[in-house]
Amino acid sequence: MSTGQLRADWLLASPGQSPEQQGARLAWQDGRLVELAAAAPDGRGLIVLPGLCNAHDHARAVRASALGAFDRPLESWLMYLGVIPGVDAYLTAASSLARSALRGAGRVMVHYTRIQGLLPLVEEAGQVARAARDVGVQVGFAVAMRDRQNIAYADDAAVLASLPPGLRAQLEPRFAKAPASPAMQLALVDEIAAACHGPGFNVQYGPTGVQWCSDALLRAIARASADTGQQVHMHLLETRYQREWADREFPQGIVAYLRDIGLLSPRLTLAHCTWARPEELALIAESGARIAVNTGSNLGIRSGIAPVAQMLAAGCRVAMGLDGLALDEDDDALRELRLLHHLHKGWGYETAMSHAQAWRVASEQGRHAISGIETEATLAPGARADLLVLDGRALMDDRLFEDVPVLDFVLARATAGHIHQVAVEGRTLVHQGRVLGVDYPALMRELMSSLRAALPGDEVWRAAVRALNGELAKHHTHCC
Ligand SMILES: [Zn+2]
């Protein structure tokens, strides 16, 4: 149902940019706003704002600490993702996407790096698309592509040779399979796009990162994206060890390399850029590519603090991602926005990120990365009805002065617990703490019982991953 209406006590059509309007009536048809009129506040205390986006995520089954991976750096943490078995792709995607919607994001980028593997990938992607339709979130779906360096940032054979023999014997079979050729990987993306691409499900190329993709694969993706116009979503410079590797491999600069092979374009979104340098940010800004920053994730898995103020100052288009690792591992988009704003707003009297900029990072910029929408997220007649509606009475229960901006309260203290409604293109996904399209608590129960039933009877692989953790620490720190 993409037609509806709403009365609100406050309308923040362009938060931090245009004046807040007290008392408003909104109406939408076929997913577009058709009316925003002044109206007397009805006393329910609702606040309407442009909807939030999660511009980088992976729609994972369970969150980091449940894997036993709490506080591990990314390089070890990635290995822990393998300790849980593949289960039903619909169940996994639907529960993850429902949690994203419930916690405020109506558009979600799914970089599909964790394949469940129980079905051919084209069918599995179809299950994710069905989950997105049922939940009602608009999804960008980047098909993971990679063909090298599965264990660390060096050839697998060299890393395996450096490991104790027992551990090597356990790991070797896992990484023995030769990767598919660039042509085969592109053909698979084409096949998935033919089956699933459409309104609400934007299929993209998803090279996992330069350290995981050969030059031939990245060049093939750059050519295909230029030919088809399909977007590209890729990690870049997430950790200090990736930075060191990039500096060794690309003396001319890793971003300059991406430019030279034609990958750096307005179609590209780069997740993280935590360790990007000013000259690299200038190139990214010039190209029109976007950066999806993931503040909670960067803290949780020890990646660092991204230079967001420098990104904005350089003119980069910056979007907010949650990466499945928001501060409380709960996918709360509002708290993630708070963390992002507080860390990067500037110190003392200097302002590096205004309130308006913070909101655009969390709202507007993600819409392109995810759904390819270039227009502003401002709520106005003709705009998409992407709405976040908050319970202002709970949020501002100690409000004393009428002239204190409502946005101050939102940025200072709003969490998913204050969400009254989330609507995307006029469809209400969440209302009063409940996801309407699916039964989220039931999905979680089913997912957890499937996972428990599918866990291997032995602890062999978990033990190997724990042992590998120590070896990877030595490898990356060049220490004994
Ligand atoms: Zn990621």
PDB file of N, CA and C and ligand atoms in Angstrom, residues 56-58 60 74 77-78 111 113 208 212 233-235 238 271-272 294 297 301 322-325, ligand 1:
ATOM      1  N   HIS A  56      25.888   0.486   3.798  1.00  0.00           N
ATOM      2  CA  HIS A  56      26.828  -0.647   3.698  1.00  0.00           C
ATOM      3  C   HIS A  56      26.459  -1.700   4.726  1.00  0.00           C
ATOM      4  N   ASP A  57      26.116  -2.860   4.236  1.00  0.00           N
ATOM      5  CA  ASP A  57      25.788  -3.956   5.147  1.00  0.00           C
ATOM      6  C   ASP A  57      25.951  -5.277   4.399  1.00  0.00           C
ATOM      7  N   HIS A  58      25.770  -6.373   5.142  1.00  0.00           N
ATOM      8  CA  HIS A  58      25.956  -7.702   4.546  1.00  0.00           C
ATOM      9  C   HIS A  58      24.801  -8.647   4.850  1.00  0.00           C
ATOM     10  N   ARG A  60      23.879 -10.283   7.552  1.00  0.00           N
ATOM     11  CA  ARG A  60      24.392 -11.508   8.188  1.00  0.00           C
ATOM     12  C   ARG A  60      23.356 -12.107   9.138  1.00  0.00           C
ATOM     13  N   LEU A  74      39.540  -6.920  12.241  1.00  0.00           N
ATOM     14  CA  LEU A  74      38.874  -7.418  11.032  1.00  0.00           C
ATOM     15  C   LEU A  74      39.537  -8.666  10.464  1.00  0.00           C
ATOM     16  N   TRP A  77      38.534 -11.482  12.537  1.00  0.00           N
ATOM     17  CA  TRP A  77      37.072 -11.521  12.614  1.00  0.00           C
ATOM     18  C   TRP A  77      36.471 -12.174  11.372  1.00  0.00           C
ATOM     19  N   LEU A  78      37.057 -11.872  10.197  1.00  0.00           N
ATOM     20  CA  LEU A  78      36.535 -12.447   8.954  1.00  0.00           C
ATOM     21  C   LEU A  78      36.521 -13.973   9.009  1.00  0.00           C
ATOM     22  N   HIS A 111      25.877  -6.083   0.656  1.00  0.00           N
ATOM     23  CA  HIS A 111      27.038  -6.599  -0.062  1.00  0.00           C
ATOM     24  C   HIS A 111      27.083  -8.075   0.313  1.00  0.00           C
ATOM     25  N   THR A 113      28.458 -10.976   0.796  1.00  0.00           N
ATOM     26  CA  THR A 113      29.737 -11.673   0.902  1.00  0.00           C
ATOM     27  C   THR A 113      29.606 -13.034   1.593  1.00  0.00           C
ATOM     28  N   THR A 208      35.003  -7.503  -3.562  1.00  0.00           N
ATOM     29  CA  THR A 208      35.061  -7.415  -2.103  1.00  0.00           C
ATOM     30  C   THR A 208      36.120  -6.413  -1.629  1.00  0.00           C
ATOM     31  N   TRP A 212      41.520  -8.476  -2.440  1.00  0.00           N
ATOM     32  CA  TRP A 212      40.885  -9.771  -2.684  1.00  0.00           C
ATOM     33  C   TRP A 212      40.527  -9.993  -4.159  1.00  0.00           C
ATOM     34  N   HIS A 233      30.000  -1.724  -5.739  1.00  0.00           N
ATOM     35  CA  HIS A 233      30.125  -1.507  -4.295  1.00  0.00           C
ATOM     36  C   HIS A 233      31.328  -2.305  -3.809  1.00  0.00           C
ATOM     37  N   MET A 234      32.274  -1.638  -3.163  1.00  0.00           N
ATOM     38  CA  MET A 234      33.537  -2.313  -2.808  1.00  0.00           C
ATOM     39  C   MET A 234      34.121  -1.746  -1.514  1.00  0.00           C
ATOM     40  N   HIS A 235      34.726  -2.626  -0.706  1.00  0.00           N
ATOM     41  CA  HIS A 235      35.483  -2.152   0.457  1.00  0.00           C
ATOM     42  C   HIS A 235      36.787  -1.502  -0.011  1.00  0.00           C
ATOM     43  N   GLU A 238      40.086  -0.382   4.714  1.00  0.00           N
ATOM     44  CA  GLU A 238      39.336  -0.482   5.970  1.00  0.00           C
ATOM     45  C   GLU A 238      40.259  -0.506   7.182  1.00  0.00           C
ATOM     46  N   ALA A 271      33.201   1.369   0.536  1.00  0.00           N
ATOM     47  CA  ALA A 271      32.905   1.215   1.962  1.00  0.00           C
ATOM     48  C   ALA A 271      34.174   1.448   2.773  1.00  0.00           C
ATOM     49  N   HIS A 272      34.052   2.237   3.814  1.00  0.00           N
ATOM     50  CA  HIS A 272      35.083   2.511   4.825  1.00  0.00           C
ATOM     51  C   HIS A 272      36.024   3.682   4.500  1.00  0.00           C
ATOM     52  N   ASN A 294      31.480   3.551   8.194  1.00  0.00           N
ATOM     53  CA  ASN A 294      30.864   2.599   9.125  1.00  0.00           C
ATOM     54  C   ASN A 294      31.507   2.784  10.495  1.00  0.00           C
ATOM     55  N   SER A 297      31.249  -0.076  13.302  1.00  0.00           N
ATOM     56  CA  SER A 297      32.021  -1.234  12.848  1.00  0.00           C
ATOM     57  C   SER A 297      33.511  -0.972  12.979  1.00  0.00           C
ATOM     58  N   ILE A 301      35.570  -3.601  15.424  1.00  0.00           N
ATOM     59  CA  ILE A 301      36.573  -4.585  14.982  1.00  0.00           C
ATOM     60  C   ILE A 301      37.931  -3.925  14.739  1.00  0.00           C
ATOM     61  N   LEU A 322      26.117   0.698   8.354  1.00  0.00           N
ATOM     62  CA  LEU A 322      26.152   0.092   9.698  1.00  0.00           C
ATOM     63  C   LEU A 322      26.983  -1.188   9.713  1.00  0.00           C
ATOM     64  N   ASP A 323      27.101  -1.842   8.542  1.00  0.00           N
ATOM     65  CA  ASP A 323      28.005  -2.987   8.410  1.00  0.00           C
ATOM     66  C   ASP A 323      27.659  -4.118   9.381  1.00  0.00           C
ATOM     67  N   GLY A 324      26.420  -4.135   9.872  1.00  0.00           N
ATOM     68  CA  GLY A 324      26.026  -5.179  10.825  1.00  0.00           C
ATOM     69  C   GLY A 324      26.713  -5.053  12.172  1.00  0.00           C
ATOM     70  N   LEU A 325      27.389  -3.928  12.391  1.00  0.00           N
ATOM     71  CA  LEU A 325      28.212  -3.785  13.602  1.00  0.00           C
ATOM     72  C   LEU A 325      28.021  -2.409  14.217  1.00  0.00           C
TER      73      LEU A 325
HETATM   74 ZN    ZN B   1      31.603  -4.636   4.979  1.00  0.00          ZN
END
